[in-house]
Coordinates of C-alpha atoms and ligand atoms in Angstrom, one line a residue:
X931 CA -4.4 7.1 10.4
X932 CA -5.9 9.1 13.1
X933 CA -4.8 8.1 16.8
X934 CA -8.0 7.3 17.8
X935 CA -8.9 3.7 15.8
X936 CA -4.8 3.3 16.5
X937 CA -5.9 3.2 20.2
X938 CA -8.8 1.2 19.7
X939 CA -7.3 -1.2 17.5
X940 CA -5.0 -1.7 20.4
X941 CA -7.7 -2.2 23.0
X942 CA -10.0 -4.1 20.7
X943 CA -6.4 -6.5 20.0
X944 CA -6.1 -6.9 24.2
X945 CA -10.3 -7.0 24.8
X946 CA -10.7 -10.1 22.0
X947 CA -7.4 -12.2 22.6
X948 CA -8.8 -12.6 26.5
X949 CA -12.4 -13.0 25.2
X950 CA -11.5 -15.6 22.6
X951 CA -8.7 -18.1 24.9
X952 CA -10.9 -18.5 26.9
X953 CA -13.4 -20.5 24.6
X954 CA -13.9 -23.6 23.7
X955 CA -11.8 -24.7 21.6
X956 CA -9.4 -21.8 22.3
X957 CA -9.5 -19.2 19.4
X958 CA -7.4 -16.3 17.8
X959 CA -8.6 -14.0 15.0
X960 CA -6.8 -14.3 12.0
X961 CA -6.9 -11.0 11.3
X962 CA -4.4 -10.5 14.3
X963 CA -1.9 -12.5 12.2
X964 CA -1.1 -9.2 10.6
X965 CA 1.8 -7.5 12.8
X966 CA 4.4 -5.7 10.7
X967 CA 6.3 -9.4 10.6
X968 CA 3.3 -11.5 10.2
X969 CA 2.6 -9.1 6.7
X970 CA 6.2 -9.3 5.8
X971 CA 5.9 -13.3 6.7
X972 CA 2.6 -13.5 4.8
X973 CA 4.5 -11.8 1.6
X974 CA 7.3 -14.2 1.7
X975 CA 4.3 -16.5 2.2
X976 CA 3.0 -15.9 -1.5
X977 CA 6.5 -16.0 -2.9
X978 CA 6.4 -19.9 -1.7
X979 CA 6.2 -22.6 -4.9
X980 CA 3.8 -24.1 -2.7
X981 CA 1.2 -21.3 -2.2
X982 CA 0.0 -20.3 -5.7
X983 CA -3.2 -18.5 -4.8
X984 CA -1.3 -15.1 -5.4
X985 CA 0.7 -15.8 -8.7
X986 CA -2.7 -17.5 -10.1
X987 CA -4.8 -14.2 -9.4
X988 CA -1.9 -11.8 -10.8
X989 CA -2.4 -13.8 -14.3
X990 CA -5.9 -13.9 -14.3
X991 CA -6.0 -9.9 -12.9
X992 CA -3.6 -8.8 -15.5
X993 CA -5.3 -11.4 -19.1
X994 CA -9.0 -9.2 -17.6
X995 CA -8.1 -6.1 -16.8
X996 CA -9.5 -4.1 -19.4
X997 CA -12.5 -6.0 -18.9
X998 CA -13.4 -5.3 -15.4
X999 CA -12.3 -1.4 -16.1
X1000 CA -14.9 -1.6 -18.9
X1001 CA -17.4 -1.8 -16.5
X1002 CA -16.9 1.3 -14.5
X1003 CA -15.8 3.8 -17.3
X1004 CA -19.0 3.8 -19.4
X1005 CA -19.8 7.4 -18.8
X1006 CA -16.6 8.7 -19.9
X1007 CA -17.3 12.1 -17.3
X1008 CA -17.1 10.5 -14.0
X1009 CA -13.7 10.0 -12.2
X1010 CA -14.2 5.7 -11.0
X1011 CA -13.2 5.1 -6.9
X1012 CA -11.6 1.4 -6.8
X1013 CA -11.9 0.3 -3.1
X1014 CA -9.3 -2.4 -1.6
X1015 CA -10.7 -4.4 1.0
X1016 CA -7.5 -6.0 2.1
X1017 CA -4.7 -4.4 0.3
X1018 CA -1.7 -6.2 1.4
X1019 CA 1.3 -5.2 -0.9
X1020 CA -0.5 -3.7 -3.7
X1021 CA 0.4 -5.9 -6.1
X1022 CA -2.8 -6.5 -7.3
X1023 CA -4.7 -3.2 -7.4
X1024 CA -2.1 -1.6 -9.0
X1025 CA -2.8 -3.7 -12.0
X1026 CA -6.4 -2.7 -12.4
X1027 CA -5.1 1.2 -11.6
X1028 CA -2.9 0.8 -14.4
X1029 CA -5.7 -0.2 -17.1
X1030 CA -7.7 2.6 -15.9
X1031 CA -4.9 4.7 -16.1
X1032 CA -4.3 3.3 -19.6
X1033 CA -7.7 3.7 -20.6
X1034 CA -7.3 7.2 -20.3
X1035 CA -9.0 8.2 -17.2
X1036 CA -8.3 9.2 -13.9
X1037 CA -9.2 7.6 -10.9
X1038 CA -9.6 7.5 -7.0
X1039 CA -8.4 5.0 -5.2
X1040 CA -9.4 3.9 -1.2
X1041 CA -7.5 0.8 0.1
X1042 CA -8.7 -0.6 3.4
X1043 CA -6.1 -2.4 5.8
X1044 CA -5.7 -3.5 9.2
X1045 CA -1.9 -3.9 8.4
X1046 CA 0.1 -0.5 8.6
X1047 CA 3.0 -1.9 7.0
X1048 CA 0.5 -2.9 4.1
X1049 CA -1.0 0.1 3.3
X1050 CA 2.6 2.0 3.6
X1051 CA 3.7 -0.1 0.8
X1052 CA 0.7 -0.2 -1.0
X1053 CA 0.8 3.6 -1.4
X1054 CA 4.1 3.3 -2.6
X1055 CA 3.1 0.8 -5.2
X1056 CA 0.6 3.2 -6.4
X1057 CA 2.6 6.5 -6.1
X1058 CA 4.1 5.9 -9.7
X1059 CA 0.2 6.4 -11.1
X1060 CA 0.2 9.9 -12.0
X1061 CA -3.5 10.0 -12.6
X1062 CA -4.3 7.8 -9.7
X1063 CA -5.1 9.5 -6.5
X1064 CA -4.6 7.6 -3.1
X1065 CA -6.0 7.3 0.4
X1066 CA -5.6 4.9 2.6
X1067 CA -7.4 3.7 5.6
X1068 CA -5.6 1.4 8.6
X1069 CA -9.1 0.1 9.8
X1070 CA -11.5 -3.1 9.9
X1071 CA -13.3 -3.8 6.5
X1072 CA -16.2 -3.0 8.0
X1073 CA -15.3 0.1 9.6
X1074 CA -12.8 1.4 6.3
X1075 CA -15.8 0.5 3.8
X1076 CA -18.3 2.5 5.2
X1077 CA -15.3 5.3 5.4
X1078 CA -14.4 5.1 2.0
X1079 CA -18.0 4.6 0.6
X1080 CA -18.9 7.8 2.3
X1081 CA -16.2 9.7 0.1
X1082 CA -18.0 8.3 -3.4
X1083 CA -19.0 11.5 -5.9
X1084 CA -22.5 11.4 -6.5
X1085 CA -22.5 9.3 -10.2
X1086 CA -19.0 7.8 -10.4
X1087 CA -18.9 4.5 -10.2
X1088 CA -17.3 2.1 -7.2
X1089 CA -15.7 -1.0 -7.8
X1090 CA -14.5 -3.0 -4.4
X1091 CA -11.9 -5.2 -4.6
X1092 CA -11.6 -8.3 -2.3
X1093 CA -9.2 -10.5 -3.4
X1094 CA -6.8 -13.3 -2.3
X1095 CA -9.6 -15.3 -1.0
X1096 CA -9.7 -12.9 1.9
X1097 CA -13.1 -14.0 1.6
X1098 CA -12.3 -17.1 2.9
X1099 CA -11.4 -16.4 6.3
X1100 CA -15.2 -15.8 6.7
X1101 CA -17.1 -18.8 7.4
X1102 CA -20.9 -18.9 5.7
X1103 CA -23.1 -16.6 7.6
X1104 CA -20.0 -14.0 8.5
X1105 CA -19.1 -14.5 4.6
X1106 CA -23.0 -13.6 3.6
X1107 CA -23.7 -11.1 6.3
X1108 CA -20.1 -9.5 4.5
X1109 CA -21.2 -9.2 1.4
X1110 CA -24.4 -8.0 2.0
X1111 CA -22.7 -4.9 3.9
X1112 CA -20.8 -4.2 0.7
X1113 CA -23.7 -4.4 -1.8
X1114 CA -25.1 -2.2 1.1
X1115 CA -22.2 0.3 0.4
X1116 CA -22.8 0.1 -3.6
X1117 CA -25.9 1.5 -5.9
X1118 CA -26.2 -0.1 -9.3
X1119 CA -24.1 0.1 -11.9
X1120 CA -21.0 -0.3 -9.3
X1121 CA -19.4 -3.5 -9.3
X1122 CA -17.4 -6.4 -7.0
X1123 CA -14.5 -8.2 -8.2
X1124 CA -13.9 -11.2 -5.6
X1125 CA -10.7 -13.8 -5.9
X1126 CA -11.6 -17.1 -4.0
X1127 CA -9.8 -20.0 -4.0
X1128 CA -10.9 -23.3 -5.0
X1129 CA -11.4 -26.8 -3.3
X1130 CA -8.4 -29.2 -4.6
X1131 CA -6.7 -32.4 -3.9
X1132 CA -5.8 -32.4 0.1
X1133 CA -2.1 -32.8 -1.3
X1134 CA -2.2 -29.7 -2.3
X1135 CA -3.3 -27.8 0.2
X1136 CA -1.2 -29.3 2.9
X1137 CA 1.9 -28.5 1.0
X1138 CA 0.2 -24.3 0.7
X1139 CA -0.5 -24.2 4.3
X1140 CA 2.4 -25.9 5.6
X1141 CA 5.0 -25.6 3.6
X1142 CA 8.6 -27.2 3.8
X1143 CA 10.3 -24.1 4.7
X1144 CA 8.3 -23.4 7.4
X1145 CA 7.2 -19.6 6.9
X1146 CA 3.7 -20.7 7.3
X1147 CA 4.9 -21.9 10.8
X1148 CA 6.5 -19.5 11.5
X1149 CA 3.5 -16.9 10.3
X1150 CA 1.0 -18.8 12.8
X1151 CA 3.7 -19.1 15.3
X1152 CA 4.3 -14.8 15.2
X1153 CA 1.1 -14.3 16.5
X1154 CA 2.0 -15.7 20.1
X1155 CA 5.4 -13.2 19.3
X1156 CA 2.9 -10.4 19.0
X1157 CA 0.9 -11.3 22.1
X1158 CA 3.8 -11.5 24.3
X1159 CA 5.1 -7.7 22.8
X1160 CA 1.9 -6.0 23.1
X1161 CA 0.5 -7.8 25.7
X1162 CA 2.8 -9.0 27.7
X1163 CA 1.9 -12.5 27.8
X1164 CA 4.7 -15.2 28.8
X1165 CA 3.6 -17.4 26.0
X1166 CA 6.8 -20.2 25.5
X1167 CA 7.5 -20.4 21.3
X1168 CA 9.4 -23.7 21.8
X1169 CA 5.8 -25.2 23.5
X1170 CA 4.0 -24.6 20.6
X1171 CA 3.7 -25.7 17.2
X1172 CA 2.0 -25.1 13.7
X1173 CA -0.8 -27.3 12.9
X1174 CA -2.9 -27.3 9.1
X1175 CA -5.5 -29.5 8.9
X1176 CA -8.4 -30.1 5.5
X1177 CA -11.2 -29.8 7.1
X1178 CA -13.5 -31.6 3.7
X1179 CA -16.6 -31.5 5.8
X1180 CA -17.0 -27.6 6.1
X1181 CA -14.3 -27.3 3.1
X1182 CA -11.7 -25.2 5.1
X1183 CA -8.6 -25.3 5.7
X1184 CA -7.7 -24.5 9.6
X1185 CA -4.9 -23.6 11.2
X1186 CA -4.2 -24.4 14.6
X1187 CA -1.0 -23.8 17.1
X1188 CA -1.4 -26.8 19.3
X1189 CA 0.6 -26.9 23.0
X1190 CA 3.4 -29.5 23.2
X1191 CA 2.9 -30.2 26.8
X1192 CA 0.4 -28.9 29.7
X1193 CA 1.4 -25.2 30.6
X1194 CA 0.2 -22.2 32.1
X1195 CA 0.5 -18.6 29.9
X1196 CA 0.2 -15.7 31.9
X1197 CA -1.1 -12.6 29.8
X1198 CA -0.9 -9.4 31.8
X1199 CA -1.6 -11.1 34.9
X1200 CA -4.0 -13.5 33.9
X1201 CA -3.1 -17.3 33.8
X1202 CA -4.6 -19.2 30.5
X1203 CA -3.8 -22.5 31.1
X1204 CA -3.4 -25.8 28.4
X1205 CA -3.3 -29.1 28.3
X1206 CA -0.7 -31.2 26.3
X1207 CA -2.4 -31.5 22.6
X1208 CA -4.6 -28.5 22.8
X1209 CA -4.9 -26.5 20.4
X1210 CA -5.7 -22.5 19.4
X1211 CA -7.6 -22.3 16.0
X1212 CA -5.7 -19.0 14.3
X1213 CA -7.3 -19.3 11.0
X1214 CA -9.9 -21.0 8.8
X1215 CA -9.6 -20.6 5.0
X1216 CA -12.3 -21.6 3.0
X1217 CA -12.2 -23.3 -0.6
X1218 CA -15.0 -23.2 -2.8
X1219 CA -17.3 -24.8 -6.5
X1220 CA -16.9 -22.1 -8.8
X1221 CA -20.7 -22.6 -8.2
X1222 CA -21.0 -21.7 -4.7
X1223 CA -19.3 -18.4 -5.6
X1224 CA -22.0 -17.3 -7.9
X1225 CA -25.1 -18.1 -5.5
X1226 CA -23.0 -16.3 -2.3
X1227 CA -23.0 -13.2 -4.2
X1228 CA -26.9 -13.8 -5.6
X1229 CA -27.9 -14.1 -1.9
X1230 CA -26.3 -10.8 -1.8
X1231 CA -27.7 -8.9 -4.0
X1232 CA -25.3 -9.2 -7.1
X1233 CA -25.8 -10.9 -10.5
X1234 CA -22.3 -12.5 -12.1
X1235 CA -20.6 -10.6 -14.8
X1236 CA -17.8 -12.7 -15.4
X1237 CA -16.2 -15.6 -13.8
X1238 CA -12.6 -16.4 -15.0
X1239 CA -10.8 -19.5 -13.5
X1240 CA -7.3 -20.6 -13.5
X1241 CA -7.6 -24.4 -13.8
X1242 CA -3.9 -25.1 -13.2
X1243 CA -3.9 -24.0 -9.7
X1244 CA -8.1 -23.8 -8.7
X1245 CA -8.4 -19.9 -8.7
X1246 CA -11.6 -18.4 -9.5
X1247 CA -11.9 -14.6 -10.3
X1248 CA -15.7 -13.1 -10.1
X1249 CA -16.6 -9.6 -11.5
X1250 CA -20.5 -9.5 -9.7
X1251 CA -22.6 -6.3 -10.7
X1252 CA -24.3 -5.1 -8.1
X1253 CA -27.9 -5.9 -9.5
Ligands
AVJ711 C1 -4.7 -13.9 3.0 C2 -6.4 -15.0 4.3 C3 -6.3 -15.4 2.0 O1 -6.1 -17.9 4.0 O2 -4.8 -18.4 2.3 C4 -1.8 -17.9 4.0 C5 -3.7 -16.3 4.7 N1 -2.8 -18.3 5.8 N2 -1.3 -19.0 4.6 C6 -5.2 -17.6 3.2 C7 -2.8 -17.4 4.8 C8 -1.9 -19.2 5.7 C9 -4.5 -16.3 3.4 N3 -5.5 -15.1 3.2

């Protein structure tokens, strides 16, 4: 990663936290959640019993494998570029590298991260693929997309992964203007495969984002950890606590780290002040119809392929073609 988007990751981190506390209702964006503890955190995170998002895609990924790689080695000359949007550990793209692998083709591989930690292990994941190649790209989606689509070989095809409901951190218009950028990114015959999860009982969801060992806490709770480190800040962990609420009227879950008592934060000089009750939204995460899935990536500009869905747990897997 060059210095330069380290430095303005860095200022962009210091430039939105001030812009966004001092809302109404105070805000953080969830992408920050991603220090090198939150990602460790968010690993242990989809080891949980509780969270089964991860576990449910890895099944689904690995039964349609060869299915999705079907779709981007028709022309047996070109040499495919799989694009990670949101790599975390590599778990998941080094399934798909391995049925293109065992097709018998090589392939290019771009993964997109805002989380060093991530893409460090995530290139180590992939390092066993002999006929893989690797780049990785600490940077925005936004940003790492156009990066990585600006690499393609004129007549290989691109397939983008975004999986793990990443999606869902996006509410509607961000989640639309999103995937339009990345059918902007794409020509025909390239291809989207998108994991989102799916609405379930509130039980459920409760137990997944506040879990009885408290890493999801504790994962929420990091992110005043990371301001007071890089920024800082004076922020109190013991005033604070982890708060998950269904949200069934915008079909989100949100996560919140509401103050115990009134207090005053100062952050590099600045005082943020709260009252007792108030809350920082960290997070939403979206659940979705298997419906709604298709006609977000019609209004995009792609036509379904495939939609597999793990019933047990509410998982939906969606190969789009970019039309
Ligand atoms: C990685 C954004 C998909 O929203 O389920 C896990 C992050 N937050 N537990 C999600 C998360 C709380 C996760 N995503």
């Amino acid at each position: 990663m060059s210095t330069q988007s380290s430095e303005r990751l860095a200022a962009d981190f210091a430039a939105d936290v001030r812009r966004d506390l001092a809302l109404v209702p105070k805000q953080l964006q969830s992408k920050y959640l991603y220090d090198a503890l939150g990602s460790s955190l968010f690993e242990a995170i989809c080891r949980l019993p509780w969270y089964r998002i991860t576990r449910a895609e890895q099944r689904l990924l690995e039964a349609h494998a060869p299915a999705v790689v079907e779709r981007i080695t028709r022309d047996p000359e070109t040499v495919p570029l799989i694009v990670e949007l949101g790599c975390g550990s590599g778990e998941k793209i080094v399934i798909l590298a391995e049925a293109l692998q065992a097709a018998g083709r090589h392939g290019r591989v771009h993964l997109i991260d805002i989380s060093r930690q991530a893409l460090e292990q995530s290139e180590r994941t992939l390092g066993r693929l002999r006929h893989i190649s690797v780049v990785g790209h600490r940077d925005t989606y936004e940003v790492g997309l156009r990066r990585a689509a600006q690499q393609r070989e004129a007549g290989s095809p691109v397939l983008v992964l975004l999986l793990g409901s990443n999606i869902g951190n996006f509410d509607a218009p961000a989640a639309g203007e999103f995937l339009r950028a990345i059918r902007g990114a794409l020509v025909p015959g390239d291809a989207l495969l998108l994991g989102a999860d799916l609405v379930k009982t509130e039980d459920a969801l409760r137990l997944a984002y506040d879990d009885p060992l408290g890493v999801t806490a504790a994962f929420n709770r990091n992110l005043l950890v990371r301001i007071n480190r890089e920024l800082g800040a004076t922020f109190d962990l013991d005033g604070f606590r982890h708060v998950a609420v269904w949200n069934a009227e915008h079909s989100r879950v949100e996560m919140h780290l509401e103050s115990l008592r009134a207090q005053t934060v100062r952050i590099d000089g600045w005082a943020v002040a709260f009252a007792e009750g108030e809350r920082i939204w960290t997070e939403s995460s979206y659940k979705y119809e298997p419906a709604d899935i298709d006609q977000m990536g019609a209004r995009a500009g792609f036509s379904t392929a495939a939609q597999w869905i793990d019933e047990d747990v509410r998982f939906a897997l969606t190969l789009f073609a970019a039309a």
